XYZ file of C-alpha atoms in Angstrom:
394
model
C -32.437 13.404 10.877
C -35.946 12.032 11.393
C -36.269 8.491 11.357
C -38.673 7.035 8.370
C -42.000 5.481 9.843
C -41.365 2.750 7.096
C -39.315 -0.659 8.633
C -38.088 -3.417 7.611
C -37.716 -6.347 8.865
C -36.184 -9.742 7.962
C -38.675 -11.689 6.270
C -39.882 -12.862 3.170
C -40.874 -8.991 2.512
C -37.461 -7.746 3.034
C -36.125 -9.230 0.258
C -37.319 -6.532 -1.491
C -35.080 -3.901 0.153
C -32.279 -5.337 -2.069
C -30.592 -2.909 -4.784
C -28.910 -4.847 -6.904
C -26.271 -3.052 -8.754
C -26.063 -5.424 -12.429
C -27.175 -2.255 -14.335
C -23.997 -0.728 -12.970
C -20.518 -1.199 -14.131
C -18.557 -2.945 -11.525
C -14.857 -2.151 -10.488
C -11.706 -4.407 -11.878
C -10.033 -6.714 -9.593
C -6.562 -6.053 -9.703
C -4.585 -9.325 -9.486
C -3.101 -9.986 -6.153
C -4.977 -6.747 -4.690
C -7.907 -6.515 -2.695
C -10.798 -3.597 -1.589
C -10.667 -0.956 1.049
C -13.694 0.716 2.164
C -15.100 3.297 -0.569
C -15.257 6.873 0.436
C -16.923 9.845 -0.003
C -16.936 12.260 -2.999
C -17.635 16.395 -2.901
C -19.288 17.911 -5.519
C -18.139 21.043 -6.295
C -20.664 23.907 -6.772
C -19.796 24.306 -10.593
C -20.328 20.417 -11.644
C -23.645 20.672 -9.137
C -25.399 21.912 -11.977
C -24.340 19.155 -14.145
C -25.357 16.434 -11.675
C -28.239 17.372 -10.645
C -29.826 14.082 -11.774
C -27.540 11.672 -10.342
C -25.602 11.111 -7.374
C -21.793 9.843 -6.882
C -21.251 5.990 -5.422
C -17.790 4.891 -4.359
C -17.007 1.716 -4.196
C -14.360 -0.331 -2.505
C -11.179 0.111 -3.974
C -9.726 -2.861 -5.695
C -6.543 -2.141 -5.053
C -4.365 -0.898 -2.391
C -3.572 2.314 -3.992
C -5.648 4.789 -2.574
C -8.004 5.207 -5.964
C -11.585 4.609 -5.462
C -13.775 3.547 -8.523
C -16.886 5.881 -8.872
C -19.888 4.874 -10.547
C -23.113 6.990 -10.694
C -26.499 5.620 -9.767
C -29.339 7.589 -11.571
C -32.037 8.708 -8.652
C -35.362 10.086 -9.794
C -36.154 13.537 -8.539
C -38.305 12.639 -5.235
C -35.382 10.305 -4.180
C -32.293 12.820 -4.972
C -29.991 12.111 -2.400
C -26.392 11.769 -2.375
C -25.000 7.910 -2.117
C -22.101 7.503 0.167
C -19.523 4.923 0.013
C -17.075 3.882 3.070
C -14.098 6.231 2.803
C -10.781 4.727 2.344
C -8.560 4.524 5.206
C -4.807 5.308 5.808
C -2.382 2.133 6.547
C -0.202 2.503 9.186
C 3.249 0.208 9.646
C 2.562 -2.738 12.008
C 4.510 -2.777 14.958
C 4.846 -5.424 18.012
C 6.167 -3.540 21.070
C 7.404 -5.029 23.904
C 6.157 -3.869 27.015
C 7.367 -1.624 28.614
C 9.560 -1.467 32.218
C 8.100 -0.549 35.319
C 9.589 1.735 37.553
C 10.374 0.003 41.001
C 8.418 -2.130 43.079
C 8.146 0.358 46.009
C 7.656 3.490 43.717
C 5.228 1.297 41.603
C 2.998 0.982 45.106
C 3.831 4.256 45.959
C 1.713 5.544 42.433
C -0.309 2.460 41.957
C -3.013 2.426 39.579
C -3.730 -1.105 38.717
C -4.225 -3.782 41.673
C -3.015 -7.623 41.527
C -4.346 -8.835 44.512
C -3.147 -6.343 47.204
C 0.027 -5.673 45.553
C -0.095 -2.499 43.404
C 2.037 -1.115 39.968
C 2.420 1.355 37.653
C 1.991 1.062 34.824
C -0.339 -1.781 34.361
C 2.687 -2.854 31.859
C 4.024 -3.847 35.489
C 1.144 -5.519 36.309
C 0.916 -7.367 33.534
C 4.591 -8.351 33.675
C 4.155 -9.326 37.374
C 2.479 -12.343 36.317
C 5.330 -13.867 34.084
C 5.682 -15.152 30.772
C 2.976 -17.998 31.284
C 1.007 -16.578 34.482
C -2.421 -16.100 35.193
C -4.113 -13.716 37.360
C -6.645 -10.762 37.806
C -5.455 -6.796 37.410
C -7.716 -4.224 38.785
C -7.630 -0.338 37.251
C -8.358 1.683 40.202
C -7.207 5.042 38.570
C -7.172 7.001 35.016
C -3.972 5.667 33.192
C -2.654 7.435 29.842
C -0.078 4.386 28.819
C -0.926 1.336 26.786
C -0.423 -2.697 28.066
C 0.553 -5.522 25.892
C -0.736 -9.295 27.052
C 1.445 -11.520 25.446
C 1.475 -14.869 24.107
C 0.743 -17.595 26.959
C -0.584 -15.710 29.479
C -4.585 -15.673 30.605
C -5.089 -12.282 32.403
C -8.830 -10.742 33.319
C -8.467 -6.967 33.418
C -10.996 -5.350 34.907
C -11.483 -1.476 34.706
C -13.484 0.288 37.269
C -16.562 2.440 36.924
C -14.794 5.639 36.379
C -11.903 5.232 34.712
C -10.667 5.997 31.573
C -7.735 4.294 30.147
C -5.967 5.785 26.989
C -2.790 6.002 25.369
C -1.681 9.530 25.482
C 1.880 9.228 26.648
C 3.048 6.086 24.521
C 6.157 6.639 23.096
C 6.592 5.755 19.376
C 3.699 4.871 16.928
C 2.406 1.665 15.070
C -0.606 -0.860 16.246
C 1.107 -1.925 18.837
C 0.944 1.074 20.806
C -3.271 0.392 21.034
C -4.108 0.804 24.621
C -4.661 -2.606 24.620
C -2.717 -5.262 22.389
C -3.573 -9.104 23.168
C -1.533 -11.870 22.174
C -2.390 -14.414 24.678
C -5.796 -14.867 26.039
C -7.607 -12.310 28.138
C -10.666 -11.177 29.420
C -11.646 -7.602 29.574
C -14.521 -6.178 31.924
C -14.482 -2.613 31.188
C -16.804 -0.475 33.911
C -15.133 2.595 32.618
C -13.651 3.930 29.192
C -11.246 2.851 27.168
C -10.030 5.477 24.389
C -7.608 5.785 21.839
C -5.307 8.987 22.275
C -5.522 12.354 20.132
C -1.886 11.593 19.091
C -0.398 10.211 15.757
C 0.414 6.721 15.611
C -2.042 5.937 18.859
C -3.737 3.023 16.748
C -6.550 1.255 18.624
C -8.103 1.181 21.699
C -7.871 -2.555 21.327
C -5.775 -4.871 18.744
C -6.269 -8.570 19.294
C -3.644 -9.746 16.960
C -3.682 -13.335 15.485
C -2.355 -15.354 18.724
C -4.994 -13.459 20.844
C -8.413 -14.986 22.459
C -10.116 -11.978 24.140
C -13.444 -11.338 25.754
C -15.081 -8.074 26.076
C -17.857 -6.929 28.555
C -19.363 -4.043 28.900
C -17.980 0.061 28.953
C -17.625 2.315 26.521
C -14.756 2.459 23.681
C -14.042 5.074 21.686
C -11.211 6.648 19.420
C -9.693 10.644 19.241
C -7.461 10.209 16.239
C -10.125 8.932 14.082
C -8.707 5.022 13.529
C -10.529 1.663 13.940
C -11.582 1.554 17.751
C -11.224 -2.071 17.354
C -8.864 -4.635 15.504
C -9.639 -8.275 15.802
C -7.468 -10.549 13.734
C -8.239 -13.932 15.556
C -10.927 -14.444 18.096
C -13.497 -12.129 19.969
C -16.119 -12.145 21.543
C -18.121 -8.514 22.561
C -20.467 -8.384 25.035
C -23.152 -5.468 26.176
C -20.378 -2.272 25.662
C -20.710 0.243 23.494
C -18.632 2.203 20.883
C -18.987 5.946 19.904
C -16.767 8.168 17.076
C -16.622 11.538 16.549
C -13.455 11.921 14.340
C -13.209 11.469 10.914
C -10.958 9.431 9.346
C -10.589 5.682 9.146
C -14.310 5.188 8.800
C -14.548 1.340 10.509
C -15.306 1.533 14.472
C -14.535 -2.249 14.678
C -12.716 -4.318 11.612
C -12.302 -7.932 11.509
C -9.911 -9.750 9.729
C -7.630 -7.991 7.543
C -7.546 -4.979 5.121
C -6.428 -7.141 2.517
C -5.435 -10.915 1.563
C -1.445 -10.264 1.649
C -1.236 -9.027 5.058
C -2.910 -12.242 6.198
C -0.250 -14.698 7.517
C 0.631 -17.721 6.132
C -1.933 -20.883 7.160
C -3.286 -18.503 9.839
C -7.109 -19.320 10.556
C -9.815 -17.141 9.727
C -10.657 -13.803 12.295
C -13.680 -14.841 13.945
C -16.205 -12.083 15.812
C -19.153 -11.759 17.801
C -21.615 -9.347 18.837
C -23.928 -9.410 21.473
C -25.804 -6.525 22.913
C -23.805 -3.667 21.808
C -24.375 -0.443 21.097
C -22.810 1.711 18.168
C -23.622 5.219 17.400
C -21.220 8.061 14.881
C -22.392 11.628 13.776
C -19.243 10.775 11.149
C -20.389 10.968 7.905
C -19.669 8.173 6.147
C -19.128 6.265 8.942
C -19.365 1.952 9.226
C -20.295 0.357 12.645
C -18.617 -2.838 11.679
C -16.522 -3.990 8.968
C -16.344 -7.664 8.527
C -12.967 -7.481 6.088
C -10.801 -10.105 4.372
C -10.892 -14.010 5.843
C -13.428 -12.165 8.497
C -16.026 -14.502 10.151
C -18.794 -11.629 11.976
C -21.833 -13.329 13.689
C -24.525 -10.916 14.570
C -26.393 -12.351 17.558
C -27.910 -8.845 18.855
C -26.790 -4.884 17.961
C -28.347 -1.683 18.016
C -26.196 0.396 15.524
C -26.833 3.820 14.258
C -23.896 4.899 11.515
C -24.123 5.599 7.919
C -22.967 2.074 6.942
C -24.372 0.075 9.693
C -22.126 -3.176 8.423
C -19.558 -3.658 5.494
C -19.500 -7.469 4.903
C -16.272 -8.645 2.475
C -16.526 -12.701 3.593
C -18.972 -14.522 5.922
C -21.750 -12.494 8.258
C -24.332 -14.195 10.051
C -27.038 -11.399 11.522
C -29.945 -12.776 14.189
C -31.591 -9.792 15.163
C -30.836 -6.218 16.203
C -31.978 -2.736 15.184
C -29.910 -1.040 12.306
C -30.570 2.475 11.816
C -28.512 3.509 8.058
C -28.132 7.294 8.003
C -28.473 9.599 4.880
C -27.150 8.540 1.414
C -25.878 4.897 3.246
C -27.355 1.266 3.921
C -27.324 -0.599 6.390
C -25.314 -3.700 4.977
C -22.791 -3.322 2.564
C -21.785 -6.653 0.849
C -18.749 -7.209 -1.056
C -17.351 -10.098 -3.238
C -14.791 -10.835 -5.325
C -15.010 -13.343 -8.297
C -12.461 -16.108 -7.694
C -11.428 -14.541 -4.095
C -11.116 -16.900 -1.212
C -10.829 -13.973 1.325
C -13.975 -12.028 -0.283
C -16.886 -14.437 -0.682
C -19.930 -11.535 -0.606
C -21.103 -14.599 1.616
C -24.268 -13.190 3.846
C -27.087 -14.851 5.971
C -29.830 -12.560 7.367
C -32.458 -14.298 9.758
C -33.585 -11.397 11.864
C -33.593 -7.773 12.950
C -35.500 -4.262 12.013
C -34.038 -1.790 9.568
C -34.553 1.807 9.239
C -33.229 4.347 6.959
C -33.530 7.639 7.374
C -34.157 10.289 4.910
C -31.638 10.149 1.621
C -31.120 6.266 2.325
C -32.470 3.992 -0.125
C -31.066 0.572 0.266
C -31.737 -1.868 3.252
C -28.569 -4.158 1.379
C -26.250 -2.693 -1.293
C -24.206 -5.378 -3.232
C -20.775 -4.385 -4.747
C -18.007 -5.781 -6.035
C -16.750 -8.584 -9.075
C -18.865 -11.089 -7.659
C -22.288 -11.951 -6.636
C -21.360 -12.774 -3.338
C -24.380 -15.337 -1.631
C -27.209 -13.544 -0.026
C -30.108 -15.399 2.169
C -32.525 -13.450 3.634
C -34.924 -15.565 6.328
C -34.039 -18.445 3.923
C -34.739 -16.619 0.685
C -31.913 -17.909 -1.640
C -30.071 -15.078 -3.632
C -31.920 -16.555 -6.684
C -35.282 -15.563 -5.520
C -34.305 -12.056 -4.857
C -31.388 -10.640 -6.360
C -33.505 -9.157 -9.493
C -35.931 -7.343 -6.964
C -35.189 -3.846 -5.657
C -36.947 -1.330 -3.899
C -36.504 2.349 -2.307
C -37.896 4.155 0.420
């Protein structure tokens, strides 16, 4: 699609690229229950007639269940576009798994692919393992390696991948988050020079799952997922640096999620998942596709993206955005803000202070607000009270 010559960017101005929804019926929290992403809806040829005036919007579920909550938004003729919603994604069982066993030392040298210091192993489970409970120390991925590595509570490990290399999780055994290629509990620090992919395979998961122990640092590379899940799930504290994520395969429509899908899987008096972006890159052909979804108890800060996707971001708490370039494809926006009324976890809370916004053809909306609740919008320090009546489309 062509890009629009018209941009917007975060300024007084902008405020009027919001489309509030209060003319719009809004979905029914269930108690105890909380949003997924909305999805998609096909029209079929014989209600096309029917509809020719308006166009479908999903949005987030308010419960668990798999249901979406559809609403139509009336678009004048020149405008007709269809209206996308984030597609709801499958759950899958969570599942710590211990690391694997390495083969012997002298067979692990013998097939090295991952270096500490001269010593080599394989797997770089081995590796990993070599540097005890508590250790900390420096693994180099010299070679393409097709099983996953767990860094567990108390250790501080850098991994760094080489220019090259692609490290997936085709041959993990088993299924459940925790066979992501990577799974951090402890703290470590990833310098990826090559690619790091999620596996084809059911039950895969991630490419990377920094569960609610974990500290991690990312820098640079390219991640990516074949089996259509979130490329990314942080549920503590991450930092990403200059790399950059693709997607191709439909299906669980986040590339990166923060926090969690909903308030009851987040543990008791754990802190809130914290996030941020510098520098990267995000780009999907998926329809209906979100760069990054900032989810329940989710803290995202923004400092610098360049993200191409239907959705660009899906904000459910707190999101702080400094600058970037945010490119919403046909019939999506490029932020999505959610809250709940009288939800902790989903506080619609959202703070833009730079960055230019395109929208292609069939995108109307810079910001599209959804949900029970208002949520707290500030736009270059435009309260919401200044702007939340004002709407405008391309």
């Amino acid at each position: 699609m062509n890009r629009e010559t018209v941009k917007y960017r975060a300024a007084a101005g902008f405020a009027a690229a919001i489309m509030t929804m209060s003319s719009i019926p809004q979905p029914v929290m269930a108690t105890g229950m909380e949003e997924t992403e909305p999805a998609l809806t096909e029209i079929s040829p014989a209600d096309s007639a029917q509809t020719k005036q308006t166009d479908a919007v999903i949005f987030p579920d308010t419960a668990e269940t798999g249901s979406d909550e559809t609403m139509d938004e009336t678009i004048s003729d020149d405008t007709q576009q269809e209206q996308l919603s984030p597609e709801s994604q499958q759950e899958e069982p969570v599942a710590d798994v211990e690391a694997a066993v390495g083969d012997s030392e002298e067979e692990q040298v013998q097939s090295a692919v991952a270096f500490v210091n001269e010593t080599g192993f394989e797997p770089v489970q081995a590796a990993v393992d070599s540097l005890g409970e508590t250790g900390t120390g420096t693994i180099e991925l010299c070679e393409n390696h097709n099983l996953p590595g767990t860094v567990r509570a108390g250790q501080n490990v850098t991994i760094r991948v080489n220019a090259g290399v692609t490290w997936t999780n085709s041959q993990a055994a088993g299924g459940g988050w925790g066979n992501s290629v990577i799974v951090n509990n402890g703290t470590l620090t990833l310098e990826n020079g090559g690619i790091i992919a999620a596996s084809a395979q059911r039950g895969s998961s991630f490419a990377v799952y920094n569960q609610t122990q974990g500290i991690m640092s990312i820098s640079k590379g390219v991640f990516t997922s074949h089996n259509g899940d979130y490329i990314v799930m942080n549920q503590n504290a991450m930092t990403i640096t200059g790399s950059s994520f693709t997607k191709s395969v439909a299906g669980s429509p986040s590339m990166i999620i923060n926090g969690w899908r909903n308030s009851g899987e987040i543990p008791a008096g754990h802190a809130e998942a914290h996030l941020t972006v510098k520098e990267i890159t995000m780009t999907s052909t998926v329809k209906g596709a979100i760069g990054i979804k900032n989810d329940d108890n989710g803290h995202l800060n923004v400092e610098s993206a360049h993200i191409d996707t239907t959705f660009n971001i899906q904000n459910n708490n707190e999101a702080v955005i400094h600058g970037g370039t945010f490119t919403s494809q046909s019939g999506g926006c490029a932020i999505y803000n959610y809250a709940a009324a009288g939800n902790q976890f989903n506080t619609g809370k959202l703070t833009v202070l730079g960055g230019d916004f395109f929208a292609t053809e069939g995108s109307q909306q810079i910001i599209r607000k959804a949900g029970t609740g208002d949520g707290d919008i500030q736009i270059a320090g435009i309260p919401t009270g200044l702007i939340r009546r004002l709407s405008a489309r391309m």
